[in-house]
Amino acid sequence: THILVSISAALVMCLSLFLYETVGADPTRIAGHVLSGIGFLGAGTILRYRVSVLGLTTAASLWAVAGVGLATGAGFYFGATVTTVIILISLFWLNKLVDRLLLQRDWYRRLRIEMKGSFEGLEQVRRVLSSYDSEIKDFSVEKGDGGEVQLILDLRLLSPRDEEPILKEVISLAGVKRAVWKEG
């Protein structure tokens, strides 16, 4: 996505300069519309999930690479290079630094578990979740026709890295037929 946005913005800037040289058109008009359009595209990447907002970094980085593409298309290679380096540092190195500094950031997820038998399995699931310092924020229990139980748990996790180990442990519990992370 980022490569497509950047290369397309470079093409549009080259087109703007070409039109300026051939017919005298204002080269800033098309570039201005590119940035407005990227803002609209970026807004489409922003999602609200429960108490979290997702996609802000994607939207901002799309807008940034559009600027890099415009600068490259205009021949401002120094500015495009410096900006690219700063973008890469921000997206990769700073993310790792923030992950280390903010160990207590909360992640909210929904876990759906299908199990045989009775409601005693809920206590086993609760023990697994507490071993990862996860908190059940809300839950619902539905009893099926064949004596099966479906648990839907809204959880607060300390890290998204806990998702896979939690899922493996829950699936290994006696009576659990299926467990999956679900959206909203």
JSON list of N, CA, C and O in Angstrom, two decimals, residues 99-132:
[
{"chain": "A", "resi": 99, "resn": "ASP", "atom": "N", "xyz": [7.23, -0.14, 22.94]},
{"chain": "A", "resi": 99, "resn": "ASP", "atom": "CA", "xyz": [6.82, -1.44, 23.50]},
{"chain": "A", "resi": 99, "resn": "ASP", "atom": "C", "xyz": [7.58, -1.75, 24.78]},
{"chain": "A", "resi": 99, "resn": "ASP", "atom": "O", "xyz": [7.03, -2.30, 25.72]},
{"chain": "A", "resi": 100, "resn": "ARG", "atom": "N", "xyz": [8.86, -1.42, 24.82]},
{"chain": "A", "resi": 100, "resn": "ARG", "atom": "CA", "xyz": [9.66, -1.69, 26.02]},
{"chain": "A", "resi": 100, "resn": "ARG", "atom": "C", "xyz": [9.29, -0.76, 27.17]},
{"chain": "A", "resi": 100, "resn": "ARG", "atom": "O", "xyz": [9.31, -1.16, 28.32]},
{"chain": "A", "resi": 101, "resn": "LEU", "atom": "N", "xyz": [8.98, 0.50, 26.86]},
{"chain": "A", "resi": 101, "resn": "LEU", "atom": "CA", "xyz": [8.68, 1.47, 27.91]},
{"chain": "A", "resi": 101, "resn": "LEU", "atom": "C", "xyz": [7.26, 1.33, 28.44]},
{"chain": "A", "resi": 101, "resn": "LEU", "atom": "O", "xyz": [7.00, 1.57, 29.61]},
{"chain": "A", "resi": 102, "resn": "LEU", "atom": "N", "xyz": [6.33, 0.97, 27.59]},
{"chain": "A", "resi": 102, "resn": "LEU", "atom": "CA", "xyz": [4.92, 0.88, 27.99]},
{"chain": "A", "resi": 102, "resn": "LEU", "atom": "C", "xyz": [4.49, -0.56, 28.14]},
{"chain": "A", "resi": 102, "resn": "LEU", "atom": "O", "xyz": [3.66, -1.07, 27.39]},
{"chain": "A", "resi": 103, "resn": "LEU", "atom": "N", "xyz": [5.03, -1.22, 29.12]},
{"chain": "A", "resi": 103, "resn": "LEU", "atom": "CA", "xyz": [4.72, -2.64, 29.31]},
{"chain": "A", "resi": 103, "resn": "LEU", "atom": "C", "xyz": [3.29, -2.87, 29.77]},
{"chain": "A", "resi": 103, "resn": "LEU", "atom": "O", "xyz": [2.75, -3.93, 29.60]},
{"chain": "A", "resi": 104, "resn": "GLN", "atom": "N", "xyz": [2.65, -1.88, 30.35]},
{"chain": "A", "resi": 104, "resn": "GLN", "atom": "CA", "xyz": [1.32, -2.07, 30.92]},
{"chain": "A", "resi": 104, "resn": "GLN", "atom": "C", "xyz": [0.20, -1.62, 29.98]},
{"chain": "A", "resi": 104, "resn": "GLN", "atom": "O", "xyz": [-0.90, -1.40, 30.43]},
{"chain": "A", "resi": 105, "resn": "ARG", "atom": "N", "xyz": [0.44, -1.50, 28.71]},
{"chain": "A", "resi": 105, "resn": "ARG", "atom": "CA", "xyz": [-0.61, -1.10, 27.77]},
{"chain": "A", "resi": 105, "resn": "ARG", "atom": "C", "xyz": [-1.64, -2.23, 27.68]},
{"chain": "A", "resi": 105, "resn": "ARG", "atom": "O", "xyz": [-1.29, -3.39, 27.59]},
{"chain": "A", "resi": 106, "resn": "ASP", "atom": "N", "xyz": [-2.90, -1.87, 27.68]},
{"chain": "A", "resi": 106, "resn": "ASP", "atom": "CA", "xyz": [-3.97, -2.87, 27.64]},
{"chain": "A", "resi": 106, "resn": "ASP", "atom": "C", "xyz": [-4.40, -3.16, 26.21]},
{"chain": "A", "resi": 106, "resn": "ASP", "atom": "O", "xyz": [-4.41, -2.28, 25.35]},
{"chain": "A", "resi": 107, "resn": "TRP", "atom": "N", "xyz": [-4.77, -4.41, 25.98]},
{"chain": "A", "resi": 107, "resn": "TRP", "atom": "CA", "xyz": [-5.28, -4.85, 24.69]},
{"chain": "A", "resi": 107, "resn": "TRP", "atom": "C", "xyz": [-6.61, -5.54, 24.96]},
{"chain": "A", "resi": 107, "resn": "TRP", "atom": "O", "xyz": [-6.71, -6.37, 25.84]},
{"chain": "A", "resi": 108, "resn": "TYR", "atom": "N", "xyz": [-7.62, -5.20, 24.18]},
{"chain": "A", "resi": 108, "resn": "TYR", "atom": "CA", "xyz": [-8.94, -5.78, 24.38]},
{"chain": "A", "resi": 108, "resn": "TYR", "atom": "C", "xyz": [-9.27, -6.71, 23.22]},
{"chain": "A", "resi": 108, "resn": "TYR", "atom": "O", "xyz": [-9.12, -6.34, 22.06]},
{"chain": "A", "resi": 109, "resn": "ARG", "atom": "N", "xyz": [-9.68, -7.93, 23.57]},
{"chain": "A", "resi": 109, "resn": "ARG", "atom": "CA", "xyz": [-10.00, -8.94, 22.56]},
{"chain": "A", "resi": 109, "resn": "ARG", "atom": "C", "xyz": [-11.21, -9.75, 23.01]},
{"chain": "A", "resi": 109, "resn": "ARG", "atom": "O", "xyz": [-11.56, -9.77, 24.18]},
{"chain": "A", "resi": 110, "resn": "ARG", "atom": "N", "xyz": [-11.82, -10.43, 22.06]},
{"chain": "A", "resi": 110, "resn": "ARG", "atom": "CA", "xyz": [-12.97, -11.30, 22.34]},
{"chain": "A", "resi": 110, "resn": "ARG", "atom": "C", "xyz": [-12.58, -12.73, 21.98]},
{"chain": "A", "resi": 110, "resn": "ARG", "atom": "O", "xyz": [-12.11, -13.00, 20.90]},
{"chain": "A", "resi": 111, "resn": "LEU", "atom": "N", "xyz": [-12.79, -13.64, 22.94]},
{"chain": "A", "resi": 111, "resn": "LEU", "atom": "CA", "xyz": [-12.47, -15.05, 22.77]},
{"chain": "A", "resi": 111, "resn": "LEU", "atom": "C", "xyz": [-13.75, -15.87, 22.80]},
{"chain": "A", "resi": 111, "resn": "LEU", "atom": "O", "xyz": [-14.55, -15.72, 23.72]},
{"chain": "A", "resi": 112, "resn": "ARG", "atom": "N", "xyz": [-13.94, -16.69, 21.77]},
{"chain": "A", "resi": 112, "resn": "ARG", "atom": "CA", "xyz": [-15.10, -17.57, 21.72]},
{"chain": "A", "resi": 112, "resn": "ARG", "atom": "C", "xyz": [-14.63, -19.00, 21.91]},
{"chain": "A", "resi": 112, "resn": "ARG", "atom": "O", "xyz": [-13.75, -19.47, 21.20]},
{"chain": "A", "resi": 113, "resn": "ILE", "atom": "N", "xyz": [-15.24, -19.69, 22.87]},
{"chain": "A", "resi": 113, "resn": "ILE", "atom": "CA", "xyz": [-14.84, -21.06, 23.21]},
{"chain": "A", "resi": 113, "resn": "ILE", "atom": "C", "xyz": [-16.06, -21.95, 23.13]},
{"chain": "A", "resi": 113, "resn": "ILE", "atom": "O", "xyz": [-17.10, -21.66, 23.74]},
{"chain": "A", "resi": 114, "resn": "GLU", "atom": "N", "xyz": [-15.94, -23.06, 22.39]},
{"chain": "A", "resi": 114, "resn": "GLU", "atom": "CA", "xyz": [-16.99, -24.07, 22.35]},
{"chain": "A", "resi": 114, "resn": "GLU", "atom": "C", "xyz": [-16.47, -25.28, 23.12]},
{"chain": "A", "resi": 114, "resn": "GLU", "atom": "O", "xyz": [-15.36, -25.75, 22.88]},
{"chain": "A", "resi": 115, "resn": "MET", "atom": "N", "xyz": [-17.28, -25.73, 24.08]},
{"chain": "A", "resi": 115, "resn": "MET", "atom": "CA", "xyz": [-16.85, -26.87, 24.89]},
{"chain": "A", "resi": 115, "resn": "MET", "atom": "C", "xyz": [-18.00, -27.81, 25.18]},
{"chain": "A", "resi": 115, "resn": "MET", "atom": "O", "xyz": [-19.16, -27.43, 25.12]},
{"chain": "A", "resi": 116, "resn": "LYS", "atom": "N", "xyz": [-17.63, -29.04, 25.46]},
{"chain": "A", "resi": 116, "resn": "LYS", "atom": "CA", "xyz": [-18.61, -30.06, 25.84]},
{"chain": "A", "resi": 116, "resn": "LYS", "atom": "C", "xyz": [-18.92, -29.91, 27.32]},
{"chain": "A", "resi": 116, "resn": "LYS", "atom": "O", "xyz": [-18.10, -29.44, 28.09]},
{"chain": "A", "resi": 117, "resn": "GLY", "atom": "N", "xyz": [-20.10, -30.36, 27.67]},
{"chain": "A", "resi": 117, "resn": "GLY", "atom": "CA", "xyz": [-20.40, -30.54, 29.08]},
{"chain": "A", "resi": 117, "resn": "GLY", "atom": "C", "xyz": [-20.93, -29.34, 29.80]},
{"chain": "A", "resi": 117, "resn": "GLY", "atom": "O", "xyz": [-21.79, -28.64, 29.32]},
{"chain": "A", "resi": 118, "resn": "SER", "atom": "N", "xyz": [-20.36, -29.11, 30.97]},
{"chain": "A", "resi": 118, "resn": "SER", "atom": "CA", "xyz": [-20.97, -28.19, 31.92]},
{"chain": "A", "resi": 118, "resn": "SER", "atom": "C", "xyz": [-20.22, -26.88, 32.01]},
{"chain": "A", "resi": 118, "resn": "SER", "atom": "O", "xyz": [-19.25, -26.63, 31.33]},
{"chain": "A", "resi": 119, "resn": "PHE", "atom": "N", "xyz": [-20.68, -26.09, 32.94]},
{"chain": "A", "resi": 119, "resn": "PHE", "atom": "CA", "xyz": [-20.10, -24.77, 33.15]},
{"chain": "A", "resi": 119, "resn": "PHE", "atom": "C", "xyz": [-18.81, -24.82, 33.97]},
{"chain": "A", "resi": 119, "resn": "PHE", "atom": "O", "xyz": [-18.21, -23.79, 34.22]},
{"chain": "A", "resi": 120, "resn": "GLU", "atom": "N", "xyz": [-18.38, -26.00, 34.43]},
{"chain": "A", "resi": 120, "resn": "GLU", "atom": "CA", "xyz": [-17.15, -26.09, 35.21]},
{"chain": "A", "resi": 120, "resn": "GLU", "atom": "C", "xyz": [-15.93, -25.67, 34.38]},
{"chain": "A", "resi": 120, "resn": "GLU", "atom": "O", "xyz": [-14.92, -25.24, 34.91]},
{"chain": "A", "resi": 121, "resn": "GLY", "atom": "N", "xyz": [-16.04, -25.80, 33.08]},
{"chain": "A", "resi": 121, "resn": "GLY", "atom": "CA", "xyz": [-14.94, -25.40, 32.20]},
{"chain": "A", "resi": 121, "resn": "GLY", "atom": "C", "xyz": [-14.61, -23.93, 32.30]},
{"chain": "A", "resi": 121, "resn": "GLY", "atom": "O", "xyz": [-13.48, -23.52, 32.05]},
{"chain": "A", "resi": 122, "resn": "LEU", "atom": "N", "xyz": [-15.59, -23.12, 32.70]},
{"chain": "A", "resi": 122, "resn": "LEU", "atom": "CA", "xyz": [-15.35, -21.69, 32.85]},
{"chain": "A", "resi": 122, "resn": "LEU", "atom": "C", "xyz": [-14.29, -21.42, 33.91]},
{"chain": "A", "resi": 122, "resn": "LEU", "atom": "O", "xyz": [-13.44, -20.55, 33.74]},
{"chain": "A", "resi": 123, "resn": "GLU", "atom": "N", "xyz": [-14.28, -22.20, 34.97]},
{"chain": "A", "resi": 123, "resn": "GLU", "atom": "CA", "xyz": [-13.27, -22.02, 36.01]},
{"chain": "A", "resi": 123, "resn": "GLU", "atom": "C", "xyz": [-11.88, -22.37, 35.49]},
{"chain": "A", "resi": 123, "resn": "GLU", "atom": "O", "xyz": [-10.90, -21.70, 35.81]},
{"chain": "A", "resi": 124, "resn": "GLN", "atom": "N", "xyz": [-11.77, -23.43, 34.68]},
{"chain": "A", "resi": 124, "resn": "GLN", "atom": "CA", "xyz": [-10.48, -23.78, 34.09]},
{"chain": "A", "resi": 124, "resn": "GLN", "atom": "C", "xyz": [-9.99, -22.67, 33.17]},
{"chain": "A", "resi": 124, "resn": "GLN", "atom": "O", "xyz": [-8.81, -22.29, 33.19]},
{"chain": "A", "resi": 125, "resn": "VAL", "atom": "N", "xyz": [-10.88, -22.13, 32.37]},
{"chain": "A", "resi": 125, "resn": "VAL", "atom": "CA", "xyz": [-10.53, -21.02, 31.46]},
{"chain": "A", "resi": 125, "resn": "VAL", "atom": "C", "xyz": [-10.09, -19.81, 32.28]},
{"chain": "A", "resi": 125, "resn": "VAL", "atom": "O", "xyz": [-9.11, -19.14, 31.96]},
{"chain": "A", "resi": 126, "resn": "ARG", "atom": "N", "xyz": [-10.81, -19.52, 33.36]},
{"chain": "A", "resi": 126, "resn": "ARG", "atom": "CA", "xyz": [-10.46, -18.39, 34.21]},
{"chain": "A", "resi": 126, "resn": "ARG", "atom": "C", "xyz": [-9.06, -18.54, 34.77]},
{"chain": "A", "resi": 126, "resn": "ARG", "atom": "O", "xyz": [-8.29, -17.58, 34.84]},
{"chain": "A", "resi": 127, "resn": "ARG", "atom": "N", "xyz": [-8.69, -19.76, 35.18]},
{"chain": "A", "resi": 127, "resn": "ARG", "atom": "CA", "xyz": [-7.33, -20.00, 35.70]},
{"chain": "A", "resi": 127, "resn": "ARG", "atom": "C", "xyz": [-6.27, -19.74, 34.65]},
{"chain": "A", "resi": 127, "resn": "ARG", "atom": "O", "xyz": [-5.24, -19.15, 34.93]},
{"chain": "A", "resi": 128, "resn": "VAL", "atom": "N", "xyz": [-6.52, -20.20, 33.42]},
{"chain": "A", "resi": 128, "resn": "VAL", "atom": "CA", "xyz": [-5.56, -19.96, 32.32]},
{"chain": "A", "resi": 128, "resn": "VAL", "atom": "C", "xyz": [-5.40, -18.45, 32.10]},
{"chain": "A", "resi": 128, "resn": "VAL", "atom": "O", "xyz": [-4.28, -17.94, 32.01]},
{"chain": "A", "resi": 129, "resn": "LEU", "atom": "N", "xyz": [-6.51, -17.74, 32.05]},
{"chain": "A", "resi": 129, "resn": "LEU", "atom": "CA", "xyz": [-6.46, -16.31, 31.80]},
{"chain": "A", "resi": 129, "resn": "LEU", "atom": "C", "xyz": [-5.75, -15.56, 32.93]},
{"chain": "A", "resi": 129, "resn": "LEU", "atom": "O", "xyz": [-4.98, -14.64, 32.69]},
{"chain": "A", "resi": 130, "resn": "SER", "atom": "N", "xyz": [-5.99, -15.97, 34.17]},
{"chain": "A", "resi": 130, "resn": "SER", "atom": "CA", "xyz": [-5.34, -15.28, 35.29]},
{"chain": "A", "resi": 130, "resn": "SER", "atom": "C", "xyz": [-3.84, -15.53, 35.31]},
{"chain": "A", "resi": 130, "resn": "SER", "atom": "O", "xyz": [-3.07, -14.69, 35.77]},
{"chain": "A", "resi": 131, "resn": "SER", "atom": "N", "xyz": [-3.40, -16.67, 34.76]},
{"chain": "A", "resi": 131, "resn": "SER", "atom": "CA", "xyz": [-1.95, -16.93, 34.70]},
{"chain": "A", "resi": 131, "resn": "SER", "atom": "C", "xyz": [-1.26, -15.96, 33.73]},
{"chain": "A", "resi": 131, "resn": "SER", "atom": "O", "xyz": [-0.05, -15.78, 33.80]},
{"chain": "A", "resi": 132, "resn": "TYR", "atom": "N", "xyz": [-2.01, -15.33, 32.83]},
{"chain": "A", "resi": 132, "resn": "TYR", "atom": "CA", "xyz": [-1.47, -14.33, 31.91]},
{"chain": "A", "resi": 132, "resn": "TYR", "atom": "C", "xyz": [-1.85, -12.91, 32.35]},
{"chain": "A", "resi": 132, "resn": "TYR", "atom": "O", "xyz": [-1.72, -11.97, 31.57]}
]
